[in-house]
Coordinates of C-alpha atoms in Angstrom, one line a residue:
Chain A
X1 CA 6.0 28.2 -12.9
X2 CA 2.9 29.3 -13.7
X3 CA 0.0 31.9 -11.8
X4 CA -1.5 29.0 -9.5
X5 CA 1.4 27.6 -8.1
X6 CA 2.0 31.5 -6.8
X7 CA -1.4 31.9 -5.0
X8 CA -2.1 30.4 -1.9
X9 CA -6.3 30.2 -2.8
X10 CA -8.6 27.8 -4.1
X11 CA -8.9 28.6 -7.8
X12 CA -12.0 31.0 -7.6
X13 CA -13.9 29.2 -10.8
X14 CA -13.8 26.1 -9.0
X15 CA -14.3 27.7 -5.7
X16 CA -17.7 29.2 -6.7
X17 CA -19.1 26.1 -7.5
X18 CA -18.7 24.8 -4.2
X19 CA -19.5 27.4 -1.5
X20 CA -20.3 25.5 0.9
X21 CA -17.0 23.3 1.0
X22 CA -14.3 24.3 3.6
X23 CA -16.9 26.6 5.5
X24 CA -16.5 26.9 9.4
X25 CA -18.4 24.6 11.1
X26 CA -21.6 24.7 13.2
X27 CA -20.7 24.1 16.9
X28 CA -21.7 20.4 17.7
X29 CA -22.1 20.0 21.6
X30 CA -23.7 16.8 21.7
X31 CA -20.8 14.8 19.5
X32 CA -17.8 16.9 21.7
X33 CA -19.3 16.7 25.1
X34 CA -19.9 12.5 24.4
X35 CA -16.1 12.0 23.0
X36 CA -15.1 14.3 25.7
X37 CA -16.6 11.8 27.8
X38 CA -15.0 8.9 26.3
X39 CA -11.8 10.2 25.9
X40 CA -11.3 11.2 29.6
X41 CA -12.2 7.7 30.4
X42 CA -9.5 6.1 28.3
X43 CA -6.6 8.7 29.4
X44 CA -7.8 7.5 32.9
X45 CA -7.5 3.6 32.5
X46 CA -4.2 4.4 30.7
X47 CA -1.6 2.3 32.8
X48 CA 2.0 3.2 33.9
X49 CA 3.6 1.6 30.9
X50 CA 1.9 4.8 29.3
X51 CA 4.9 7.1 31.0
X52 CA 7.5 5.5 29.0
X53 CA 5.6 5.6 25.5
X54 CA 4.5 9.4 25.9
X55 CA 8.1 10.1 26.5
X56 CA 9.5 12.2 23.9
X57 CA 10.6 10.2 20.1
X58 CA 14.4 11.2 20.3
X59 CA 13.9 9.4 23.5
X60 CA 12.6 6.1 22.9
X61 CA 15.1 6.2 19.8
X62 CA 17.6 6.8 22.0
X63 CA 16.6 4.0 24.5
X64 CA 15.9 1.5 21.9
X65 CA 18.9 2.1 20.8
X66 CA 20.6 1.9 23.8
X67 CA 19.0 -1.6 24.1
X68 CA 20.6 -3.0 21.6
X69 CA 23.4 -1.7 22.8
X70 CA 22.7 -3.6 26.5
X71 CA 22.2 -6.8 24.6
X72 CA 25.5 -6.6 22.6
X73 CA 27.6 -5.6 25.9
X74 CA 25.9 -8.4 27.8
X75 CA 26.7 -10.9 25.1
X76 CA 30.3 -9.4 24.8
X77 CA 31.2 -9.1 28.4
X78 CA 29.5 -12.5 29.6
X79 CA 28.9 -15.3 26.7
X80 CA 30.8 -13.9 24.1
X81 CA 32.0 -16.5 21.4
X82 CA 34.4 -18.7 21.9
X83 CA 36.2 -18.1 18.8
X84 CA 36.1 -14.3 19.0
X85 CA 40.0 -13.7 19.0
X86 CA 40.3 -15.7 15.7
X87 CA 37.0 -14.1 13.8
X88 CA 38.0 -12.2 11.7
X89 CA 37.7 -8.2 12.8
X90 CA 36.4 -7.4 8.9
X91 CA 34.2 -10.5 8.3
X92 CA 32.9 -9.8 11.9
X93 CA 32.1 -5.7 11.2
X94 CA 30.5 -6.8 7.8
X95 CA 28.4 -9.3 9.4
X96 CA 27.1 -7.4 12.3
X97 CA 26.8 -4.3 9.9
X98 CA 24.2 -6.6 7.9
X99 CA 22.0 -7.5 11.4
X100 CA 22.7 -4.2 12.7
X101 CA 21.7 -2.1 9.6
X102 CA 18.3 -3.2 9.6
X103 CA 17.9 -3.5 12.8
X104 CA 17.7 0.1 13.2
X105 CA 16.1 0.8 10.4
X106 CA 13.1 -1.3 12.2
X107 CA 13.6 0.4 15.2
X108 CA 13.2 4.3 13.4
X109 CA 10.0 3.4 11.4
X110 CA 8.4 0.9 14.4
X111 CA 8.4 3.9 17.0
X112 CA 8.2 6.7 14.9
X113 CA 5.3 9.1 16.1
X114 CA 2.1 9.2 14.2
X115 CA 2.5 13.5 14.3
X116 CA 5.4 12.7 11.2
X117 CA 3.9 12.2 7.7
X118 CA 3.5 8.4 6.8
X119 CA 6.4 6.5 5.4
X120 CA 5.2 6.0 1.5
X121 CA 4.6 2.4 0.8
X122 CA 7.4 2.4 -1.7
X123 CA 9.9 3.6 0.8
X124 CA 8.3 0.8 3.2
X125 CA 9.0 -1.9 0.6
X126 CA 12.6 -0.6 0.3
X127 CA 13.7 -0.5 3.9
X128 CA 11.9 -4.3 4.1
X129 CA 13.3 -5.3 0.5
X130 CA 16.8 -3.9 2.2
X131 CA 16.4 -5.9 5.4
X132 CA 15.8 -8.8 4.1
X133 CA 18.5 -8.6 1.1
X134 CA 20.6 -7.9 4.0
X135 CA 19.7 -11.3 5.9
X136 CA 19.9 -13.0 2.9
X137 CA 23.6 -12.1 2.1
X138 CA 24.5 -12.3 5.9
X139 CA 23.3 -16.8 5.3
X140 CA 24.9 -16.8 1.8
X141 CA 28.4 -15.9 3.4
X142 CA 31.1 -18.1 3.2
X143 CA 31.9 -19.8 7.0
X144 CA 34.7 -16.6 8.1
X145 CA 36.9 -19.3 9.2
X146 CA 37.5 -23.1 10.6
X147 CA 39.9 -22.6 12.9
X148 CA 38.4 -22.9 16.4
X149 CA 37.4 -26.0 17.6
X150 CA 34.6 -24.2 19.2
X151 CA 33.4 -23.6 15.5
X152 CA 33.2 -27.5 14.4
X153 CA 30.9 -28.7 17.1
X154 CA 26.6 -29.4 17.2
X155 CA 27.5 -32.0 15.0
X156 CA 26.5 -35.2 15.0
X157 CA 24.7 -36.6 19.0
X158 CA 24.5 -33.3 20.1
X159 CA 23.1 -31.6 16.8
X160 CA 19.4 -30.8 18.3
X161 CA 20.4 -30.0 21.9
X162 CA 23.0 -27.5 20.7
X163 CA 20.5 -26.4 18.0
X164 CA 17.7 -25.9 20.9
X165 CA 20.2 -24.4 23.3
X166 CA 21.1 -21.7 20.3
X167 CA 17.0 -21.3 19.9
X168 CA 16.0 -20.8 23.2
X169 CA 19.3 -18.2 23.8
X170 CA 17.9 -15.9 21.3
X171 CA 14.6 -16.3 21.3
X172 CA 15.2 -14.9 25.3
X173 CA 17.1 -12.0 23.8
X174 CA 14.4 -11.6 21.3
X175 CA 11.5 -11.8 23.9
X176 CA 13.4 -9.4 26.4
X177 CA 13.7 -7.0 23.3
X178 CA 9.8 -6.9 22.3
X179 CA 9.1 -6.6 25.8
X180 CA 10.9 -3.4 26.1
X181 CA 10.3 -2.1 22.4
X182 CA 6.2 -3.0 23.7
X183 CA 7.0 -0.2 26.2
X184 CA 8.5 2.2 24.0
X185 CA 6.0 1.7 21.4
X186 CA 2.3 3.9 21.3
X187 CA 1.2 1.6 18.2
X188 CA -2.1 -0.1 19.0
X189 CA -3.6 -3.2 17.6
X190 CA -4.9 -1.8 14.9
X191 CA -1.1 -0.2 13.2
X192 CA 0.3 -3.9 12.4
X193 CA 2.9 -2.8 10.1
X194 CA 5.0 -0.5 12.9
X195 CA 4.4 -3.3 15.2
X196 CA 5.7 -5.9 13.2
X197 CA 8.4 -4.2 12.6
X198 CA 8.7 -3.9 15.7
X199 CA 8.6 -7.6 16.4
X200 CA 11.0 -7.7 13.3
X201 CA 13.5 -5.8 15.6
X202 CA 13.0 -7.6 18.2
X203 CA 13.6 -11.0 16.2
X204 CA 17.1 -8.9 15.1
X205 CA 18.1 -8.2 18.4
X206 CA 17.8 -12.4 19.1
X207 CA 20.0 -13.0 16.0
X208 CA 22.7 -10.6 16.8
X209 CA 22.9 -12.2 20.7
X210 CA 23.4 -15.5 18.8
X211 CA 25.9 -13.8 16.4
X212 CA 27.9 -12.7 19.3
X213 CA 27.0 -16.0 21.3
X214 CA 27.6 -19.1 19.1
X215 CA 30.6 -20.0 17.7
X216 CA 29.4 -22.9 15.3
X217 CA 29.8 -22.2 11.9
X218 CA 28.2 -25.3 10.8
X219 CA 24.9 -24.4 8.0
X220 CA 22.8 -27.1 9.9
X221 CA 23.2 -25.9 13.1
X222 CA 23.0 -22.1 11.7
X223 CA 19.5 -23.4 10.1
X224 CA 18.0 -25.4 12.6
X225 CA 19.1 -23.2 16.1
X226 CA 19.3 -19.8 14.6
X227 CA 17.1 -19.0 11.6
X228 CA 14.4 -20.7 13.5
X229 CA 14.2 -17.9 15.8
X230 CA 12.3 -16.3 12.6
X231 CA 9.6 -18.9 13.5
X232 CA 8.0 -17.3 16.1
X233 CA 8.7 -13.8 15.1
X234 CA 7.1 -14.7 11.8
X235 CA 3.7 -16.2 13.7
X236 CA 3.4 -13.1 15.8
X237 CA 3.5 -10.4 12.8
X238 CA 0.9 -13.1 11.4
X239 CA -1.0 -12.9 14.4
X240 CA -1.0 -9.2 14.7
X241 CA -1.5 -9.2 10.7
X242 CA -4.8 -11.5 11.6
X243 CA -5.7 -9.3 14.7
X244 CA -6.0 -5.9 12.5
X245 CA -7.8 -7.5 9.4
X246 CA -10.3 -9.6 11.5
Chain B
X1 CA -13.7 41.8 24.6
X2 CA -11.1 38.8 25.1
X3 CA -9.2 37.2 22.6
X4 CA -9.7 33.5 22.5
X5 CA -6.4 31.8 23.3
X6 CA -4.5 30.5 20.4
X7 CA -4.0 26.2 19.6
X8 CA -0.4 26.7 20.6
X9 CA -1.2 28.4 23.8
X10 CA -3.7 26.1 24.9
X11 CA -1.1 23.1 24.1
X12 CA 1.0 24.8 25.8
X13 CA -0.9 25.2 28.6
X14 CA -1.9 21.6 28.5
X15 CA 1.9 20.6 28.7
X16 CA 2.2 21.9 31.7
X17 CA -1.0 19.5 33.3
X18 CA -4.5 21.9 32.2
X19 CA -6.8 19.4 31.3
X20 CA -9.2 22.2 30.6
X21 CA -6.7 22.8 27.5
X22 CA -7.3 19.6 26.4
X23 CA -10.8 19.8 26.3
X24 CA -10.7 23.3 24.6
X25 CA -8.7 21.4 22.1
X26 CA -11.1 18.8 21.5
X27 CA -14.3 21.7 21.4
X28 CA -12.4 23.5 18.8
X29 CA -11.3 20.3 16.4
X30 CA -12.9 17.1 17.1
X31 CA -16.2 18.6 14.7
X32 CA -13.3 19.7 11.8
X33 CA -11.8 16.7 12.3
X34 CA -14.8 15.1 12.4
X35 CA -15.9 16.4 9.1
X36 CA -12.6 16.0 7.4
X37 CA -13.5 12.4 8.1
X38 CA -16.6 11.9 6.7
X39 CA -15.6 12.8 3.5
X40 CA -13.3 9.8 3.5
X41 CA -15.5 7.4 5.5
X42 CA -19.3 6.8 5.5
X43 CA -19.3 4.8 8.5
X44 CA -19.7 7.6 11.6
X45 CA -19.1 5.2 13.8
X46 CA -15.6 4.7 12.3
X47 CA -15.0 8.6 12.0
X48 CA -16.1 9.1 15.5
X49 CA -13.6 6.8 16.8
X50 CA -10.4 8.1 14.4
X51 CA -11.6 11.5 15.7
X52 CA -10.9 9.7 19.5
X53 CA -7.9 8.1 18.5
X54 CA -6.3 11.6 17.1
X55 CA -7.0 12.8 20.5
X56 CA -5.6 10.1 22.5
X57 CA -2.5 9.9 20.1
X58 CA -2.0 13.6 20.7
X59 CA -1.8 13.0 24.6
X60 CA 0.5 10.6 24.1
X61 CA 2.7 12.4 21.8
X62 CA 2.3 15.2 23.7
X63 CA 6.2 15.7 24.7
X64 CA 6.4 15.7 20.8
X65 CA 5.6 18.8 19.9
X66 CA 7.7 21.7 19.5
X67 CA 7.3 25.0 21.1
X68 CA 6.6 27.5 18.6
X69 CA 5.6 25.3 16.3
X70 CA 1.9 25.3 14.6
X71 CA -0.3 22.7 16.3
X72 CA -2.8 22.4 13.9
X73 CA -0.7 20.8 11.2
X74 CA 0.6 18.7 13.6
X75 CA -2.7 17.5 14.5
X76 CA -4.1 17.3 10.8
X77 CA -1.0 14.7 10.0
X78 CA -2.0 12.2 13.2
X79 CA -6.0 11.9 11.9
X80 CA -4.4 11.8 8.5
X81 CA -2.7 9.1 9.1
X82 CA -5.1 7.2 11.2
X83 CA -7.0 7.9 8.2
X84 CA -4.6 6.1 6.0
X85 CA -3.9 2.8 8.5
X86 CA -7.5 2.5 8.2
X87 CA -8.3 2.5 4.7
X88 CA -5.2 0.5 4.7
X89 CA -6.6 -1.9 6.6
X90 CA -9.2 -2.6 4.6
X91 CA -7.8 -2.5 1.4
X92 CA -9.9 0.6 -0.2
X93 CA -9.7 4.4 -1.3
X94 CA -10.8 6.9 0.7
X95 CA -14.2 7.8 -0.7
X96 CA -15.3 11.5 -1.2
X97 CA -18.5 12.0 0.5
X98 CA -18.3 15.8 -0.6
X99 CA -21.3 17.7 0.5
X100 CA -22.9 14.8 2.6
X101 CA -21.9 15.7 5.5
X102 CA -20.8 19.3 4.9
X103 CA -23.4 21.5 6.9
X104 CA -23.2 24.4 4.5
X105 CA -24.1 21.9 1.5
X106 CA -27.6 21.1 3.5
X107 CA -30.4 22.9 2.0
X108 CA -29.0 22.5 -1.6
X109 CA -29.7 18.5 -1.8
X110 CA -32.7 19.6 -3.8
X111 CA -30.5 21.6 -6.5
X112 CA -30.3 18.6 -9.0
X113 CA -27.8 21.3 -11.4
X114 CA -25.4 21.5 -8.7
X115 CA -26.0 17.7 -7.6
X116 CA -25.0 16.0 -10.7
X117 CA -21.9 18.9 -10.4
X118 CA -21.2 17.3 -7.1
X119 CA -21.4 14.1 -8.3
X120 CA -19.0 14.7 -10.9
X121 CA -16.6 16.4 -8.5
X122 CA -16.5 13.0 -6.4
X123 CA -16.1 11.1 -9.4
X124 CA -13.4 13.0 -11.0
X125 CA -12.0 13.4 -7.3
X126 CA -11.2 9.2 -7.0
X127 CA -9.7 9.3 -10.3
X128 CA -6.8 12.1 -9.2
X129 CA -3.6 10.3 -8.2
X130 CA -4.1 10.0 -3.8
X131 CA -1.0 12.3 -3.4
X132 CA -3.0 15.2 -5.7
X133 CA -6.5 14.4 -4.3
X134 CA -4.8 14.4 -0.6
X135 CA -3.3 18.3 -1.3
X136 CA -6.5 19.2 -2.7
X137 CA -9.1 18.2 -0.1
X138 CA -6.6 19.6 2.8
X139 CA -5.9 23.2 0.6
X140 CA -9.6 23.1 -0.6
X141 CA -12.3 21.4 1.4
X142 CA -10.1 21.7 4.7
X143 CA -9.2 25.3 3.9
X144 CA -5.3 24.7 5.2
X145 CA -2.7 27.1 3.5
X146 CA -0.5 25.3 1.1
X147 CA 2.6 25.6 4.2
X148 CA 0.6 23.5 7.0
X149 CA -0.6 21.2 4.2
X150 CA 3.4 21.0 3.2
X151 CA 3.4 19.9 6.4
X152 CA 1.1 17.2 7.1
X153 CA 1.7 15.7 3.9
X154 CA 6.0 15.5 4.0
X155 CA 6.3 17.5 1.3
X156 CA 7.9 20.9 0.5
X157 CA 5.7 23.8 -0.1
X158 CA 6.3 24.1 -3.6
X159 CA 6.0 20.7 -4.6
X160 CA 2.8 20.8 -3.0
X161 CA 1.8 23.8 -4.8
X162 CA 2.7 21.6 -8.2
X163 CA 0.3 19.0 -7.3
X164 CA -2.5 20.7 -6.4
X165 CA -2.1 23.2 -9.5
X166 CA -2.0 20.1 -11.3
X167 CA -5.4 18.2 -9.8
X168 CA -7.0 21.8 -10.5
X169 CA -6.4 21.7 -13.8
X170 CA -7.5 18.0 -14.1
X171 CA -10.3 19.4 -12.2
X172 CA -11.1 22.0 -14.3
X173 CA -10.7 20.3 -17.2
X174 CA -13.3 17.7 -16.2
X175 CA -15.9 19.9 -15.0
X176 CA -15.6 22.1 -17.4
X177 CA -18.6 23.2 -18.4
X178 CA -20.1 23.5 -14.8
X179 CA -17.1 26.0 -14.1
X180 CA -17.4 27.9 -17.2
X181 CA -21.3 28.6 -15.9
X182 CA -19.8 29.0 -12.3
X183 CA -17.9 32.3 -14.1
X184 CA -14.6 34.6 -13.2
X185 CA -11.7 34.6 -12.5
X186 CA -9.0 35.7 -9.9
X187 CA -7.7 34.3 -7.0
X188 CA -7.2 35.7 -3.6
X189 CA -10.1 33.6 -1.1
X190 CA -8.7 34.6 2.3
X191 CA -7.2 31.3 3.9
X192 CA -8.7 30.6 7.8

């Protein structure tokens, strides 16, 4: 290693050329005693929603988490699928591993606290590269199995109102969730890519009630009841996308 | 004589409800921060209102911080990445307004030698890769130690220490005549 990766000062050659730079400032009264001003007046308008963002990170992990967690018991416990005793337990592990996965991966980077260094933008591109591989093998499964009645239906007469049923089902759970992630989350307008992925979760936490929910198997249904909860979640990170830029 | 309290005393202090901490917080870093800025970002508008945005981040994250841990790092790493989201957000470099508005650069404007050696520093600044130029303008211009800027940046210490011994030298090999007039040698500027 060489002599300047020992000392903790500015190279002194370089240094003397510049003075000035890194000096201690002159006191500035009139800028501090104005953005004292302003600041005191936007800590006061700050609502009660603010209690539950400026609680600690491990915290809103922890309840985020625990959200997720809410949703999957409530599915479980009340509308669980009706072919749930036949799935599969391995097929079923995989596929909630491959919702799950990125799910929290969204959740980590969408509330983690400005006071950490930056996630680089190549590790950003691999966590959303990962997410959506992940989605994209969870579709290109084979059906785990065709033998509950349960799994054969929204065909034919009842295709839309079983696909809109499905839609609005997670689209509730995925509503519910950005609500509560909203709460949890001390992103403003302006840091689009932590609150889309929030929004991302969010979506998630839809597609893993309908997991849990729907028994139908069928790749129509699964296209036109359950991917299309994307829809939305996709116009709102467009919208926030639009918000920031314009 | 009393011995003005210390960043992690006045956080500390503002944890438990002092808003008077707060504001002492703000008196002693909103002008660095401030200047830190406006290297990066000619529009004071823009640097006044990252500099508000640190400050409201840091009340909200205030449960955040660690006891016993170093609060100016801490705080360096939110404007920093303020800083980021909004060059980010429009799609451009930081730019290196070094010595515009540095107060202790005033009065030399008219010094066209060390001008054009300015100039040259900004130029061959934007042409360091941003992890280098980042180290450098927080160990240099900012005056951190290489630990807090370890720190702010993710980094460890000593891979922080290779970078900015390597923009140095691409520094220095740059500007090389202007440093060879600038003269010695020897390290060992006291870190604030």
């Amino acid at each position: 290693m060489s002599q300047a990766h020992d000392q903790d000062g500015v190279p002194p050659d370089l240094a003397r050329l510049f003075p000035g730079v890194g000096a201690d400032l002159e006191e500035d009264a009139p800028f501090v005693a104005e953005g004292l001003g302003a600041l005191h007046a936007t800590l006061d308008a700050e609502g009660p929603s603010s209690a539950v963002s400026s609680l600690p990170t491990r915290v809103r992990w922890g309840l985020a988490l625990g959200l997720v967690a809410g949703v999957v018991t409530m599915v479980l416990l009340g509308t669980r699928r009706a072919d749930f005793e036949v799935y599969p337990r391995g097929r079923m592990l995989l596929d909630l591993g491959l919702l799950l996965g990125p799910l929290v991966l969204a959740l980590v980077a969408a509330l983690r606290p400005l006071s950490r260094p930056a996630l680089s933008t190549a590790r950003r591109v691999q966590w959303v590269a990962l997410g959506l591989l992940c989605l994209a093998v969870s579709w290109a499964l084979p059906a785990a199995h065709a033998l509950h009645p349960a799994s054969q239906a929204g065909v034919g007469p009842v295709f839309w109102a079983q696909a809109g049923s499905c839609f609005v089902f997670g689209l509730s759970f995925a509503a519910f969730a950005a609500l509560a992630l909203g709460l949890l989350s001390r992103n403003g307008p302006t840091r689009w890519f932590p609150s889309a992925l929030g929004v991302w979760a969010a979506g998630l936490t839809g597609l893993v009630a309908l997991y849990l929910h729907c028994p139908i198997t069928e790749l129509g249904h699964l296209c036109a009841g359950h991917s299309t909860v994307a829809v939305p979640v996709l116009a709102l990170v467009l919208l926030l996308r639009g918000r920031v830029d314009g | 004589m009393t011995t003005p309290a210390t960043d992690e005393s006045l956080m500390a202090l503002y944890l438990q409800g002092d808003r008077a901490a707060f504001d002492a917080l703000f008196a002693r870093y909103a002008p660095k921060l401030r200047t830190m800025l406006a290297r990066r970002i000619s529009r004071r508008d823009d640097v006044a209102d990252i500099v508000q945005q640190t400050f409201l981040q840091v009340h909200r994250a205030r449960k955040d911080f660690k006891v016993g841990a170093k609060l100016r790092p801490w705080l360096y790493t939110i404007a920093m990445n303020l800083a980021r989201q909004y060059f980010r957000r429009r799609g451009r470099r930081p730019e290196t307004g070094l010595g515009e508005h540095e107060p202790a650069e005033r009065g030399r404007e008219g010094d066209p030698e060390r001008r054009a050696v300015a100039a040259e520093l900004r130029a061959v600044l934007a042409e360091l890769p941003p992890p280098q130029r980042e180290v450098i303008e927080l160990h240099w211009f900012e005056g951190l130690p290489f630990k807090e800027v370890a720190v702010i940046v993710g980094a460890s210490e000593s891979a922080v220490k290779v970078r900015a011994h390597r923009g140095y030298e691409k520094l220095r090999g740059r500007l090389a005549g202007a440093v060879t007039g600038a003269g010695g040698a020897g390290y060992g500027r006291k870190r604030r």
